[in-house]
């Protein structure tokens, strides 16, 4: 296949990781991990590095389903957004739990954002 350079920061990080793990000088975003010599033990290292680098929980099967840098970068990006949304939702729920009923009611009626002081009441 023709070499295609990484286009995004996620692709760049994945390419660098694969080059080190696979002992390759150059990995393109269309290169297939397993066709380049990757195997299940190296796949677990890829997933471990993704978890550490991007702070997301990625199942091992993802690499088998998305074996190119381009495919995997899309999955990683989507998972970052989803996990970020879940984290933000948990934060908002906690904020609501810590806000008095009177403040909640008045803010809902007014449609105004909460201040930090109001959350702690």
XYZ file of C-alpha atoms in Angstrom:
121
model
C 0.000 0.000 0.000
C 0.999 3.591 -0.559
C 2.307 5.397 2.515
C -0.080 7.973 3.995
C 1.278 10.122 6.828
C -0.693 10.750 10.019
C -3.074 13.696 9.787
C -4.220 14.134 13.392
C -2.541 14.124 16.800
C -4.232 10.806 17.640
C -2.917 9.241 14.422
C 0.567 10.618 15.145
C 0.642 9.060 18.617
C -0.612 5.717 17.319
C 1.945 5.705 14.481
C 4.804 6.429 16.892
C 3.658 3.634 19.181
C 3.341 1.116 16.350
C 6.745 2.052 14.916
C 8.380 1.326 18.292
C 6.440 -1.860 18.987
C 6.836 -3.282 15.488
C 10.409 -2.072 14.962
C 9.417 -0.188 11.802
C 10.896 3.044 10.518
C 7.665 4.221 8.979
C 4.047 3.275 9.572
C 1.273 4.865 7.542
C -2.292 5.357 8.647
C -3.516 2.727 6.182
C -1.085 0.027 7.345
C -2.632 -3.036 8.961
C -1.151 -3.877 12.366
C -1.348 -7.622 11.842
C -0.024 -7.604 8.279
C 3.036 -5.705 9.546
C 3.883 -8.484 11.988
C 1.644 -7.569 14.894
C 0.278 -10.432 16.988
C -1.888 -10.842 20.072
C 0.907 -10.135 22.575
C 1.854 -6.916 20.801
C -1.844 -6.076 20.487
C -2.161 -6.124 24.282
C 0.754 -3.665 24.466
C -0.926 -1.383 21.918
C -4.132 -1.397 23.953
C -2.214 -0.770 27.182
C -0.447 2.226 25.618
C -3.751 3.589 24.307
C -5.241 3.351 27.798
C -2.270 5.181 29.332
C -1.968 7.801 26.612
C -5.622 8.640 26.009
C -7.091 7.719 29.414
C -9.840 5.567 27.942
C -10.813 1.956 28.523
C -10.376 0.158 25.198
C -11.226 -3.534 24.841
C -8.599 -5.657 23.072
C -11.096 -6.682 20.391
C -11.097 -3.073 19.117
C -7.658 -3.532 17.549
C -8.861 -6.667 15.760
C -11.917 -4.788 14.471
C -9.969 -1.630 13.565
C -6.479 -2.870 12.587
C -5.237 0.257 10.792
C -4.062 3.478 12.416
C -6.797 5.418 10.623
C -9.560 3.068 11.815
C -8.195 2.841 15.343
C -7.768 6.622 15.597
C -11.446 7.071 14.747
C -12.460 4.611 17.468
C -10.134 6.242 20.019
C -11.485 9.700 19.197
C -15.085 8.506 19.468
C -14.368 6.801 22.799
C -12.710 9.970 24.126
C -15.813 11.980 23.269
C -18.147 9.387 24.792
C -16.090 9.038 27.958
C -15.754 12.804 28.220
C -19.535 13.135 27.903
C -20.029 10.520 30.626
C -17.536 12.274 32.915
C -19.223 15.623 32.303
C -22.650 14.114 32.998
C -21.424 12.605 36.284
C -19.981 15.989 37.280
C -23.274 17.739 36.517
C -25.282 15.172 38.487
C -22.981 15.632 41.468
C -23.351 19.397 41.140
C -27.153 19.085 41.188
C -27.030 16.798 44.230
C -25.007 19.422 46.122
C -27.323 22.309 45.272
C -30.240 23.299 47.488
C -33.784 22.775 46.215
C -34.524 26.521 46.399
C -31.501 27.400 44.261
C -32.346 24.637 41.776
C -35.933 25.772 41.452
C -35.043 29.426 40.971
C -32.338 28.647 38.412
C -34.589 26.316 36.446
C -37.271 28.997 36.306
C -34.733 31.648 35.287
C -32.690 29.431 32.975
C -29.484 30.798 34.500
C -26.149 29.013 35.003
C -25.112 28.014 38.550
C -22.252 29.733 40.303
C -19.806 27.756 42.426
C -21.059 29.446 45.613
C -24.630 28.417 44.848
C -23.603 24.811 44.286
C -22.090 24.642 47.764
C -25.268 25.942 49.503
